[in-house]
Every structure is written in C-alpha cells, then in structure tokens.
PDB file of C-alpha atoms and ligand atoms in Angstrom:
ATOM      1  CA  UNK O   1       0.000   0.000   0.000  1.00 90.00           C
ATOM      2  CA  UNK O   2       1.390   3.415  -0.931  1.00 93.00           C
ATOM      3  CA  UNK O   3       0.862   5.557   2.169  1.00 95.00           C
ATOM      4  CA  UNK O   4       1.747   8.749   0.300  1.00 94.00           C
ATOM      5  CA  UNK O   5       3.760  10.170   3.207  1.00 96.00           C
ATOM      6  CA  UNK O   6       7.046  10.681   1.350  1.00 95.00           C
ATOM      7  CA  UNK O   7       6.690  14.449   1.847  1.00 92.00           C
ATOM      8  CA  UNK O   8       5.489  14.274   5.467  1.00 98.00           C
ATOM      9  CA  UNK O   9       7.097  16.630   7.999  1.00 98.00           C
ATOM     10  CA  UNK O  10       6.853  15.199  11.516  1.00 99.00           C
ATOM     11  CA  UNK O  11       7.895  15.920  15.086  1.00 99.00           C
ATOM     12  CA  UNK O  12       8.343  12.868  17.328  1.00 99.00           C
ATOM     13  CA  UNK O  13       8.807  13.616  21.034  1.00 99.00           C
ATOM     14  CA  UNK O  14      11.068  11.364  23.117  1.00 98.00           C
ATOM     15  CA  UNK O  15      12.369   9.992  19.841  1.00 98.00           C
ATOM     16  CA  UNK O  16      15.931   9.159  20.848  1.00 98.00           C
ATOM     17  CA  UNK O  17      15.195   5.618  22.012  1.00 97.00           C
ATOM     18  CA  UNK O  18      12.462   3.056  22.598  1.00 96.00           C
ATOM     19  CA  UNK O  19       9.140   3.375  20.800  1.00 97.00           C
ATOM     20  CA  UNK O  20       9.814   6.953  19.643  1.00 98.00           C
ATOM     21  CA  UNK O  21      12.986   5.921  17.829  1.00 98.00           C
ATOM     22  CA  UNK O  22      11.148   3.030  16.155  1.00 98.00           C
ATOM     23  CA  UNK O  23       8.435   5.461  14.989  1.00 98.00           C
ATOM     24  CA  UNK O  24      11.081   7.876  13.669  1.00 98.00           C
ATOM     25  CA  UNK O  25      12.838   5.061  11.769  1.00 98.00           C
ATOM     26  CA  UNK O  26       9.567   3.908  10.225  1.00 98.00           C
ATOM     27  CA  UNK O  27       8.719   7.459   9.117  1.00 98.00           C
ATOM     28  CA  UNK O  28      12.204   8.010   7.653  1.00 98.00           C
ATOM     29  CA  UNK O  29      11.958   4.702   5.760  1.00 97.00           C
ATOM     30  CA  UNK O  30       8.792   6.029   4.106  1.00 97.00           C
ATOM     31  CA  UNK O  31      10.714   9.153   3.039  1.00 97.00           C
ATOM     32  CA  UNK O  32       9.292  11.495   5.693  1.00 98.00           C
ATOM     33  CA  UNK O  33      11.336  14.313   7.244  1.00 98.00           C
ATOM     34  CA  UNK O  34      11.518  13.993  11.004  1.00 98.00           C
ATOM     35  CA  UNK O  35      12.527  16.218  13.900  1.00 98.00           C
ATOM     36  CA  UNK O  36      13.149  14.407  17.188  1.00 98.00           C
ATOM     37  CA  UNK O  37      13.302  15.738  20.700  1.00 98.00           C
ATOM     38  CA  UNK O  38      14.464  14.025  23.854  1.00 99.00           C
ATOM     39  CA  UNK O  39      15.795  14.951  27.302  1.00 98.00           C
ATOM     40  CA  UNK O  40      18.854  12.750  26.762  1.00 98.00           C
ATOM     41  CA  UNK O  41      21.484  14.473  24.554  1.00 98.00           C
ATOM     42  CA  UNK O  42      23.689  11.350  24.308  1.00 98.00           C
ATOM     43  CA  UNK O  43      20.775   9.229  23.128  1.00 98.00           C
ATOM     44  CA  UNK O  44      19.903  11.951  20.592  1.00 98.00           C
ATOM     45  CA  UNK O  45      23.472  11.863  19.240  1.00 98.00           C
ATOM     46  CA  UNK O  46      23.203   8.070  18.841  1.00 98.00           C
ATOM     47  CA  UNK O  47      19.841   8.456  17.090  1.00 98.00           C
ATOM     48  CA  UNK O  48      21.319  11.050  14.698  1.00 98.00           C
ATOM     49  CA  UNK O  49      24.127   8.648  13.848  1.00 98.00           C
ATOM     50  CA  UNK O  50      21.582   5.924  13.055  1.00 97.00           C
ATOM     51  CA  UNK O  51      19.221   8.270  11.174  1.00 98.00           C
ATOM     52  CA  UNK O  52      21.397  10.970   9.582  1.00 98.00           C
ATOM     53  CA  UNK O  53      18.476  12.806   7.945  1.00 98.00           C
ATOM     54  CA  UNK O  54      16.703  13.640  11.214  1.00 98.00           C
ATOM     55  CA  UNK O  55      17.148  16.933  13.038  1.00 98.00           C
ATOM     56  CA  UNK O  56      17.001  17.051  16.815  1.00 98.00           C
ATOM     57  CA  UNK O  57      16.447  19.228  19.894  1.00 98.00           C
ATOM     58  CA  UNK O  58      17.175  18.552  23.522  1.00 98.00           C
ATOM     59  CA  UNK O  59      13.821  19.154  25.203  1.00 99.00           C
ATOM     60  CA  UNK O  60      11.883  18.057  28.255  1.00 99.00           C
ATOM     61  CA  UNK O  61       8.242  18.201  27.093  1.00 99.00           C
ATOM     62  CA  UNK O  62       7.105  19.267  30.564  1.00 99.00           C
ATOM     63  CA  UNK O  63       9.212  22.442  30.277  1.00 99.00           C
ATOM     64  CA  UNK O  64       7.140  25.001  28.328  1.00 98.00           C
ATOM     65  CA  UNK O  65      10.117  27.224  27.430  1.00 98.00           C
ATOM     66  CA  UNK O  66      12.016  24.197  26.108  1.00 98.00           C
ATOM     67  CA  UNK O  67       8.982  23.175  24.024  1.00 99.00           C
ATOM     68  CA  UNK O  68       8.870  26.681  22.497  1.00 99.00           C
ATOM     69  CA  UNK O  69      12.531  26.252  21.458  1.00 98.00           C
ATOM     70  CA  UNK O  70      11.746  22.761  20.143  1.00 99.00           C
ATOM     71  CA  UNK O  71       9.073  24.180  17.825  1.00 99.00           C
ATOM     72  CA  UNK O  72      11.392  26.991  16.671  1.00 98.00           C
ATOM     73  CA  UNK O  73      14.073  24.406  15.813  1.00 98.00           C
ATOM     74  CA  UNK O  74      11.636  21.986  14.179  1.00 99.00           C
ATOM     75  CA  UNK O  75       9.882  24.595  12.037  1.00 98.00           C
ATOM     76  CA  UNK O  76      13.225  26.023  10.889  1.00 98.00           C
ATOM     77  CA  UNK O  77      14.400  22.570   9.974  1.00 98.00           C
ATOM     78  CA  UNK O  78      11.208  21.149   8.457  1.00 98.00           C
ATOM     79  CA  UNK O  79       9.717  24.336   6.988  1.00 98.00           C
ATOM     80  CA  UNK O  80       6.220  23.294   8.088  1.00 98.00           C
ATOM     81  CA  UNK O  81       4.449  20.537   9.984  1.00 99.00           C
ATOM     82  CA  UNK O  82       2.078  17.735   8.985  1.00 98.00           C
ATOM     83  CA  UNK O  83       2.275  15.424  11.985  1.00 99.00           C
ATOM     84  CA  UNK O  84       2.981  15.622  15.715  1.00 99.00           C
ATOM     85  CA  UNK O  85       3.627  12.339  17.505  1.00 99.00           C
ATOM     86  CA  UNK O  86       3.247  13.016  21.228  1.00 99.00           C
ATOM     87  CA  UNK O  87       5.226   9.983  22.331  1.00 98.00           C
ATOM     88  CA  UNK O  88       6.989  11.200  25.500  1.00 99.00           C
ATOM     89  CA  UNK O  89       5.751   9.477  28.618  1.00 98.00           C
ATOM     90  CA  UNK O  90       7.334   8.266  31.835  1.00 97.00           C
ATOM     91  CA  UNK O  91       6.356   5.201  33.825  1.00 95.00           C
ATOM     92  CA  UNK O  92       6.000   7.138  37.070  1.00 97.00           C
ATOM     93  CA  UNK O  93       6.216   5.652  40.555  1.00 96.00           C
ATOM     94  CA  UNK O  94       5.001   2.206  41.637  1.00 93.00           C
ATOM     95  CA  UNK O  95       3.136   1.975  44.938  1.00 95.00           C
ATOM     96  CA  UNK O  96      -0.179   2.256  46.751  1.00 97.00           C
ATOM     97  CA  UNK O  97      -1.719   5.710  46.547  1.00 98.00           C
ATOM     98  CA  UNK O  98      -0.882   6.557  50.173  1.00 98.00           C
ATOM     99  CA  UNK O  99       2.774   5.747  49.505  1.00 98.00           C
ATOM    100  CA  UNK O 100       3.113   7.763  46.292  1.00 98.00           C
ATOM    101  CA  UNK O 101       5.451  10.750  46.618  1.00 98.00           C
ATOM    102  CA  UNK O 102       3.324  13.786  45.613  1.00 98.00           C
ATOM    103  CA  UNK O 103       6.235  15.190  43.615  1.00 98.00           C
ATOM    104  CA  UNK O 104       6.460  11.967  41.615  1.00 98.00           C
ATOM    105  CA  UNK O 105       2.685  12.225  40.959  1.00 98.00           C
ATOM    106  CA  UNK O 106       3.107  15.811  39.699  1.00 99.00           C
ATOM    107  CA  UNK O 107       6.071  14.866  37.531  1.00 98.00           C
ATOM    108  CA  UNK O 108       4.244  11.930  35.907  1.00 99.00           C
ATOM    109  CA  UNK O 109       1.272  14.098  34.957  1.00 99.00           C
ATOM    110  CA  UNK O 110       3.550  16.968  33.897  1.00 99.00           C
ATOM    111  CA  UNK O 111       5.292  14.788  31.313  1.00 99.00           C
ATOM    112  CA  UNK O 112       2.520  12.407  30.251  1.00 99.00           C
ATOM    113  CA  UNK O 113      -0.414  14.763  29.781  1.00 99.00           C
ATOM    114  CA  UNK O 114       0.740  18.376  30.234  1.00 99.00           C
ATOM    115  CA  UNK O 115       3.673  17.593  27.912  1.00 99.00           C
ATOM    116  CA  UNK O 116       1.172  16.608  25.203  1.00 99.00           C
ATOM    117  CA  UNK O 117      -0.720  19.870  25.773  1.00 99.00           C
ATOM    118  CA  UNK O 118       2.535  21.867  25.653  1.00 99.00           C
ATOM    119  CA  UNK O 119       3.313  20.427  22.213  1.00 99.00           C
ATOM    120  CA  UNK O 120      -0.208  20.308  20.740  1.00 99.00           C
ATOM    121  CA  UNK O 121      -0.940  23.977  21.481  1.00 99.00           C
ATOM    122  CA  UNK O 122       2.108  25.087  19.497  1.00 99.00           C
ATOM    123  CA  UNK O 123       1.485  22.617  16.675  1.00 99.00           C
ATOM    124  CA  UNK O 124      -2.050  23.701  15.770  1.00 99.00           C
ATOM    125  CA  UNK O 125      -1.318  26.863  13.742  1.00 98.00           C
ATOM    126  CA  UNK O 126       1.298  24.994  11.667  1.00 99.00           C
ATOM    127  CA  UNK O 127      -0.775  21.838  11.189  1.00 99.00           C
ATOM    128  CA  UNK O 128      -3.711  23.971  10.041  1.00 99.00           C
ATOM    129  CA  UNK O 129      -1.685  24.860   6.913  1.00 98.00           C
ATOM    130  CA  UNK O 130      -1.145  21.195   5.975  1.00 98.00           C
ATOM    131  CA  UNK O 131      -3.444  19.264   3.610  1.00 98.00           C
ATOM    132  CA  UNK O 132      -2.750  16.087   5.655  1.00 98.00           C
ATOM    133  CA  UNK O 133      -2.493  17.079   9.318  1.00 98.00           C
ATOM    134  CA  UNK O 134      -2.604  14.795  12.304  1.00 99.00           C
ATOM    135  CA  UNK O 135      -1.688  14.503  15.950  1.00 99.00           C
ATOM    136  CA  UNK O 136      -1.014  11.043  17.353  1.00 99.00           C
ATOM    137  CA  UNK O 137      -0.888  10.744  21.149  1.00 99.00           C
ATOM    138  CA  UNK O 138       0.655   7.782  22.949  1.00 99.00           C
ATOM    139  CA  UNK O 139      -1.654   6.529  25.673  1.00 99.00           C
ATOM    140  CA  UNK O 140      -1.546   2.965  27.012  1.00 98.00           C
ATOM    141  CA  UNK O 141      -3.735  -0.008  27.898  1.00 98.00           C
ATOM    142  CA  UNK O 142      -3.556   1.813  31.263  1.00 98.00           C
ATOM    143  CA  UNK O 143      -5.632   4.503  29.508  1.00 98.00           C
ATOM    144  CA  UNK O 144      -8.675   2.188  29.390  1.00 98.00           C
ATOM    145  CA  UNK O 145      -8.066  -0.192  32.351  1.00 98.00           C
ATOM    146  CA  UNK O 146      -7.415   0.272  36.066  1.00 98.00           C
ATOM    147  CA  UNK O 147      -3.767  -0.276  37.018  1.00 97.00           C
ATOM    148  CA  UNK O 148      -3.229  -1.073  40.700  1.00 96.00           C
ATOM    149  CA  UNK O 149      -0.025   0.376  42.203  1.00 94.00           C
ATOM    150  CA  UNK O 150       0.428   2.612  39.123  1.00 96.00           C
ATOM    151  CA  UNK O 151      -2.298   5.211  39.706  1.00 98.00           C
ATOM    152  CA  UNK O 152      -0.280   8.241  38.470  1.00 98.00           C
ATOM    153  CA  UNK O 153       0.481   6.497  35.171  1.00 98.00           C
ATOM    154  CA  UNK O 154      -3.094   5.273  34.664  1.00 98.00           C
ATOM    155  CA  UNK O 155      -4.574   8.685  35.537  1.00 99.00           C
ATOM    156  CA  UNK O 156      -2.248  10.387  33.042  1.00 99.00           C
ATOM    157  CA  UNK O 157      -2.982   7.889  30.261  1.00 99.00           C
ATOM    158  CA  UNK O 158      -6.782   8.084  30.719  1.00 98.00           C
ATOM    159  CA  UNK O 159      -6.288  11.868  30.502  1.00 99.00           C
ATOM    160  CA  UNK O 160      -4.532  11.389  27.149  1.00 99.00           C
ATOM    161  CA  UNK O 161      -7.663   9.709  25.779  1.00 99.00           C
ATOM    162  CA  UNK O 162      -9.924  12.558  26.966  1.00 99.00           C
ATOM    163  CA  UNK O 163      -7.495  15.095  25.533  1.00 99.00           C
ATOM    164  CA  UNK O 164      -7.385  13.232  22.199  1.00 99.00           C
ATOM    165  CA  UNK O 165     -11.157  12.944  21.808  1.00 99.00           C
ATOM    166  CA  UNK O 166     -11.668  16.619  22.730  1.00 99.00           C
ATOM    167  CA  UNK O 167      -9.007  17.866  20.301  1.00 99.00           C
ATOM    168  CA  UNK O 168     -10.484  15.705  17.567  1.00 99.00           C
ATOM    169  CA  UNK O 169     -13.793  17.560  17.931  1.00 99.00           C
ATOM    170  CA  UNK O 170     -12.332  21.054  18.105  1.00 98.00           C
ATOM    171  CA  UNK O 171      -9.601  20.686  15.463  1.00 99.00           C
ATOM    172  CA  UNK O 172     -11.635  18.893  12.767  1.00 98.00           C
ATOM    173  CA  UNK O 173     -12.669  22.244  11.270  1.00 98.00           C
ATOM    174  CA  UNK O 174      -8.952  22.982  10.756  1.00 98.00           C
ATOM    175  CA  UNK O 175      -8.508  19.663   8.953  1.00 98.00           C
ATOM    176  CA  UNK O 176      -6.468  18.145  11.816  1.00 99.00           C
ATOM    177  CA  UNK O 177      -7.114  14.512  12.791  1.00 99.00           C
ATOM    178  CA  UNK O 178      -6.298  13.500  16.364  1.00 99.00           C
ATOM    179  CA  UNK O 179      -5.963   9.885  17.493  1.00 99.00           C
ATOM    180  CA  UNK O 180      -4.474   7.958  20.404  1.00 99.00           C
ATOM    181  CA  UNK O 181      -2.597   4.665  20.398  1.00 99.00           C
ATOM    182  CA  UNK O 182      -3.003   2.427  23.456  1.00 98.00           C
ATOM    183  CA  UNK O 183      -0.164  -0.120  23.505  1.00 98.00           C
ATOM    184  CA  UNK O 184      -0.147  -3.141  25.777  1.00 97.00           C
ATOM    185  CA  UNK O 185       3.144  -4.548  27.032  1.00 94.00           C
ATOM    186  CA  UNK O 186       5.781  -3.522  24.475  1.00 96.00           C
ATOM    187  CA  UNK O 187       9.012  -5.499  24.366  1.00 94.00           C
ATOM    188  CA  UNK O 188      12.077  -3.483  25.339  1.00 91.00           C
ATOM    189  CA  UNK O 189      14.026  -1.912  28.207  1.00 88.00           C
ATOM    190  CA  UNK O 190      11.152   0.100  29.592  1.00 85.00           C
ATOM    191  CA  UNK O 191       8.910  -2.995  29.963  1.00 89.00           C
ATOM    192  CA  UNK O 192      11.728  -4.819  31.761  1.00 90.00           C
ATOM    193  CA  UNK O 193      12.217  -1.868  34.155  1.00 90.00           C
ATOM    194  CA  UNK O 194       8.497  -1.569  34.915  1.00 85.00           C
ATOM    195  CA  UNK O 195       7.995  -5.295  35.505  1.00 90.00           C
ATOM    196  CA  UNK O 196      11.128  -5.440  37.673  1.00 91.00           C
ATOM    197  CA  UNK O 197       9.795  -2.592  39.885  1.00 86.00           C
ATOM    198  CA  UNK O 198       6.451  -4.341  40.207  1.00 82.00           C
ATOM    199  CA  UNK O 199       8.134  -7.684  40.962  1.00 91.00           C
ATOM    200  CA  UNK O 200       9.899  -6.058  43.914  1.00 91.00           C
ATOM    201  CA  UNK O 201       6.656  -4.449  45.129  1.00 85.00           C
ATOM    202  CA  UNK O 202       4.779  -7.789  44.948  1.00 88.00           C
ATOM    203  CA  UNK O 203       7.691  -9.988  46.147  1.00 93.00           C
ATOM    204  CA  UNK O 204       7.663 -12.000  42.893  1.00 93.00           C
ATOM    205  CA  UNK O 205      10.373 -12.868  40.379  1.00 93.00           C
ATOM    206  CA  UNK O 206      10.713 -11.014  37.072  1.00 91.00           C
ATOM    207  CA  UNK O 207       9.887 -14.208  35.137  1.00 91.00           C
ATOM    208  CA  UNK O 208       6.647 -14.647  37.056  1.00 92.00           C
ATOM    209  CA  UNK O 209       5.746 -11.000  36.397  1.00 90.00           C
ATOM    210  CA  UNK O 210       6.399 -11.426  32.656  1.00 90.00           C
ATOM    211  CA  UNK O 211       4.209 -14.562  32.513  1.00 90.00           C
ATOM    212  CA  UNK O 212       1.441 -12.741  34.387  1.00 89.00           C
ATOM    213  CA  UNK O 213       1.626  -9.768  32.025  1.00 88.00           C
ATOM    214  CA  UNK O 214       0.959 -12.037  29.041  1.00 94.00           C
ATOM    215  CA  UNK O 215      -1.575 -14.336  30.745  1.00 94.00           C
ATOM    216  CA  UNK O 216      -4.058 -11.483  30.773  1.00 94.00           C
ATOM    217  CA  UNK O 217      -3.965 -10.983  26.998  1.00 97.00           C
ATOM    218  CA  UNK O 218      -5.849 -13.093  24.437  1.00 97.00           C
ATOM    219  CA  UNK O 219      -2.786 -12.997  22.165  1.00 97.00           C
ATOM    220  CA  UNK O 220       0.056 -13.961  24.474  1.00 95.00           C
ATOM    221  CA  UNK O 221       2.893 -11.998  22.888  1.00 95.00           C
ATOM    222  CA  UNK O 222       4.685  -8.794  23.780  1.00 95.00           C
ATOM    223  CA  UNK O 223       3.858  -6.006  21.316  1.00 97.00           C
ATOM    224  CA  UNK O 224       6.724  -4.900  19.065  1.00 97.00           C
ATOM    225  CA  UNK O 225       7.541  -1.221  18.408  1.00 97.00           C
ATOM    226  CA  UNK O 226       7.178  -2.072  14.699  1.00 97.00           C
ATOM    227  CA  UNK O 227       3.501  -2.976  15.200  1.00 98.00           C
ATOM    228  CA  UNK O 228       2.916   0.424  16.811  1.00 98.00           C
ATOM    229  CA  UNK O 229       4.831   2.188  14.028  1.00 98.00           C
ATOM    230  CA  UNK O 230       2.704   0.471  11.362  1.00 98.00           C
ATOM    231  CA  UNK O 231      -0.459   1.901  12.917  1.00 98.00           C
ATOM    232  CA  UNK O 232       1.123   5.331  13.332  1.00 98.00           C
ATOM    233  CA  UNK O 233       2.204   5.447   9.675  1.00 98.00           C
ATOM    234  CA  UNK O 234      -1.379   4.726   8.658  1.00 98.00           C
ATOM    235  CA  UNK O 235      -2.776   7.393  11.013  1.00 98.00           C
ATOM    236  CA  UNK O 236      -0.263   9.931   9.676  1.00 98.00           C
ATOM    237  CA  UNK O 237      -1.188   9.166   6.090  1.00 98.00           C
ATOM    238  CA  UNK O 238      -4.003  10.576   3.968  1.00 98.00           C
ATOM    239  CA  UNK O 239      -5.352   6.993   3.829  1.00 97.00           C
ATOM    240  CA  UNK O 240      -6.803   7.667   7.304  1.00 98.00           C
ATOM    241  CA  UNK O 241      -8.473  10.952   6.339  1.00 97.00           C
ATOM    242  CA  UNK O 242     -11.764  10.013   8.081  1.00 98.00           C
ATOM    243  CA  UNK O 243     -10.173   8.433  11.179  1.00 98.00           C
ATOM    244  CA  UNK O 244     -10.127  10.825  14.121  1.00 99.00           C
ATOM    245  CA  UNK O 245     -11.020  10.825  17.809  1.00 99.00           C
ATOM    246  CA  UNK O 246     -10.116   7.151  18.094  1.00 99.00           C
ATOM    247  CA  UNK O 247      -8.356   5.389  20.966  1.00 99.00           C
ATOM    248  CA  UNK O 248      -6.779   2.468  19.135  1.00 98.00           C
ATOM    249  CA  UNK O 249      -5.631  -0.468  21.249  1.00 98.00           C
ATOM    250  CA  UNK O 250      -2.639  -2.496  20.084  1.00 98.00           C
ATOM    251  CA  UNK O 251      -2.332  -4.826  23.020  1.00 98.00           C
ATOM    252  CA  UNK O 252      -3.071  -8.444  22.062  1.00 98.00           C
ATOM    253  CA  UNK O 253      -6.585  -7.899  23.483  1.00 98.00           C
ATOM    254  CA  UNK O 254      -5.363  -7.288  27.022  1.00 97.00           C
ATOM    255  CA  UNK O 255      -8.151  -7.870  29.572  1.00 97.00           C
ATOM    256  CA  UNK O 256      -6.530  -6.466  32.713  1.00 95.00           C
ATOM    257  CA  UNK O 257      -3.240  -5.097  33.977  1.00 93.00           C
ATOM    258  CA  UNK O 258      -0.955  -6.471  36.613  1.00 79.00           C
TER     259      UNK O 258
HETATM  260  P1  NAD N 301      11.135   4.879  27.380  1.00 84.44           P
HETATM  261  O1  NAD N 301      11.005   4.866  28.861  1.00 84.44           O
HETATM  262  O2  NAD N 301      11.915   3.800  26.719  1.00 84.44           O
HETATM  263  O3  NAD N 301      11.682   6.330  26.985  1.00 84.44           O
HETATM  264  C1  NAD N 301      11.895   6.711  25.651  1.00 84.44           C
HETATM  265  C2  NAD N 301      12.590   8.076  25.620  1.00 84.44           C
HETATM  266  O4  NAD N 301      11.856   9.076  26.355  1.00 84.44           O
HETATM  267  C3  NAD N 301      13.990   8.095  26.260  1.00 84.44           C
HETATM  268  O5  NAD N 301      14.939   8.381  25.221  1.00 84.44           O
HETATM  269  C4  NAD N 301      13.928   9.226  27.290  1.00 84.44           C
HETATM  270  O6  NAD N 301      15.138   9.956  27.399  1.00 84.44           O
HETATM  271  C5  NAD N 301      12.788  10.069  26.759  1.00 84.44           C
HETATM  272  N1  NAD N 301      12.137  10.961  27.736  1.00 84.44           N
HETATM  273  C6  NAD N 301      11.828  10.672  29.009  1.00 84.44           C
HETATM  274  N2  NAD N 301      11.252  11.741  29.604  1.00 84.44           N
HETATM  275  C7  NAD N 301      11.179  12.716  28.667  1.00 84.44           C
HETATM  276  C8  NAD N 301      10.708  14.048  28.676  1.00 84.44           C
HETATM  277  N3  NAD N 301      10.178  14.592  29.789  1.00 84.44           N
HETATM  278  N4  NAD N 301      10.782  14.789  27.538  1.00 84.44           N
HETATM  279  C9  NAD N 301      11.351  14.262  26.436  1.00 84.44           C
HETATM  280  N5  NAD N 301      11.833  13.005  26.371  1.00 84.44           N
HETATM  281  C10 NAD N 301      11.750  12.235  27.465  1.00 84.44           C
HETATM  282  O7  NAD N 301       9.636   4.892  26.801  1.00 84.44           O
HETATM  283  P2  NAD N 301       8.927   3.970  25.687  1.00 84.44           P
HETATM  284  O8  NAD N 301       8.747   2.598  26.225  1.00 84.44           O
HETATM  285  O9  NAD N 301       9.601   4.164  24.381  1.00 84.44           O
HETATM  286  O10 NAD N 301       7.468   4.624  25.672  1.00 84.44           O
HETATM  287  C11 NAD N 301       7.063   5.612  24.741  1.00 84.44           C
HETATM  288  C12 NAD N 301       5.588   5.937  24.978  1.00 84.44           C
HETATM  289  O11 NAD N 301       4.783   4.759  24.880  1.00 84.44           O
HETATM  290  C13 NAD N 301       5.308   6.513  26.387  1.00 84.44           C
HETATM  291  O12 NAD N 301       4.320   7.520  26.307  1.00 84.44           O
HETATM  292  C14 NAD N 301       4.789   5.312  27.143  1.00 84.44           C
HETATM  293  O13 NAD N 301       3.983   5.669  28.249  1.00 84.44           O
HETATM  294  C15 NAD N 301       3.999   4.596  26.055  1.00 84.44           C
HETATM  295  N6  NAD N 301       3.810   3.169  26.348  1.00 84.44           N
HETATM  296  C16 NAD N 301       4.885   2.330  26.483  1.00 84.44           C
HETATM  297  C17 NAD N 301       4.666   0.980  26.778  1.00 84.44           C
HETATM  298  C18 NAD N 301       5.820   0.018  26.930  1.00 84.44           C
HETATM  299  O14 NAD N 301       5.551  -1.155  27.253  1.00 84.44           O
HETATM  300  N7  NAD N 301       7.051   0.424  26.706  1.00 84.44           N
HETATM  301  C19 NAD N 301       3.346   0.502  26.914  1.00 84.44           C
HETATM  302  C20 NAD N 301       2.288   1.390  26.777  1.00 84.44           C
HETATM  303  C21 NAD N 301       2.520   2.733  26.487  1.00 84.44           C
END
C-alpha cells in the first residue's frame, strides 16, 4: 500500500530511544522528514548517527520554554508541519496511593499529559496549513483499564484519551485529525524496568511477572515497536483521512493489567 507520506514533515517527542525511535525510523523509511526531541542528549546523538536525515532538539516536554525552542528548531528545519507524535511518557512511581510521593505524581502528569498539551498547542497553527495534518498521542492499555499500584500512570494515560477525543472535535474544522494509540506490554528496556519494579513491590520474580503480564492478553505476545509504528504510519497518512477521535488499542486484546 502506498501511504503517500514521502513528503510528510513530523515531530516525534522522546524519539531518541524506545518506541519513539522506532516510529522515527519507520517514518524516515517512508521518506518522511523527522525532527526528534528528547531529554537525553547522548541518546539523541546516537539516534542522529543511526538516522542521519533527522534533526534534533534537547527538550523536556514538561518544560514550556524548552517546548517553544523545540518548535522553533523543528519549524526552521522542516519548513512546516504535517504530523505531531506526542510519544513522550514516563512510567512514574510504583506503589499504593498513600505511599506515592506527591512530587512523583506531579512529575508523571507533567510529562505524560501536560507535555502533550505543551506540544499540541504550538502545533495547531502549523498543522492547520497542511493538507494532511494529524496529531497522534501515545496513551496505554492503562488509559482504558485500572492499574493497581500505578495510579499516576493510569490517571495520566486516561487523561490522554480525553485530551485526544476533545481535540479531535475542536480541530476537525482545521482539517487536523487527532488519534491515540493504546499499547499493551511492548518489548524493550522500559517494559523490563516496569515489571522489575512491580516484581519487587509484589515480592515475585521477574519471570513470574512477565508470565502474568501475558496471561491477561488473548494474544500472548509482547507487542513490538514495529507494530505500533505500522499503525502510526497509517494514522499519519491521507489513507486515514476520516479516522479521528479514536483510541486504538494495540495490546493483544489485554483484559486487565498487573
Ligand atoms: P522509554 O522509557 O523507553 O523512553 C523513551 C525516551 O523518552 C527516552 O529516550 C527518554 O530519554 C525520553 N524521555 C523521558 N522523559 C522525557 C521528557 N520529559 N521529555 C522528552 N523526552 C523524554 O519509553 P517507551 O517505552 O519508548 O514509551 C514511549 C511511549 O509509549 C510513552 O508515552 C509510554 O507511556 C507509552 N507506552 C509504552 C509501553 C511500553 O511497554 N514500553 C506501553 C504502553 C505505552
């Protein structure tokens, strides 16, 4: 299928590693021009070496002044914008609500939902000039299910879905589609870190935690970043011109979270 995104100009937040880097690679392979941001300058340098056509900015999406600089850099480099992938999101603390450090709560929401607001608000005027404009927000299966011992993360990811559906309504008249992706357990470092923290909290081994994570899905496989990228390429393409306001689960039909 020709996705017709060879001319696409995209910003991917937290694109220096993990899922964001996989999305950036997939976009570049289709011929798109990509600007990445990340808080980690070393990881950005490694990403630039792997993807020499991308431009980059060091930026913490929860820092509004840094996001303003990110958009200045990206617009200078790309000359316009067709797609914003709001990928940045932190796992946040693990623990019962009465044990959660309030600062860790604030920080999780500041990155995971306010960070998406910080980027979306600056993207709108540029996206409005594009004939194929979209915003794609990373939520999580924790954006449609309860997630015991991870309340800051779940609260932030449910917020992403509300944000997505609201923007879809208000930005349609500008020709901007807005969708959310809700991944289940994605293979990679982050998943290992999260399951290890939970294993400690529940006095279980990492292997037992991994088995439990998959037991609750109908398709008992970890999700690959490539599967997420495939969906994101479609959502960024004019092929999805009537798809907006959707919270799309890519999770092996996960029934509950552990
Ligand atoms: P990750 O933890 O591997 O981090 C990827 C990158 O984010 C890193 O390079 C890091 O430096 C950068 N980053 C962290 N905080 C940042 C900030 N404030 N501003 C800019 N960059 C920042 O994450 P991931 O697993 O690639 O997850 C990407 C997105 O997918 C997140 O929104 C996450 O919540 C969501 N998600 C991930 C999984 C999973 O299993 N990995 C599952 C569901 C949803």
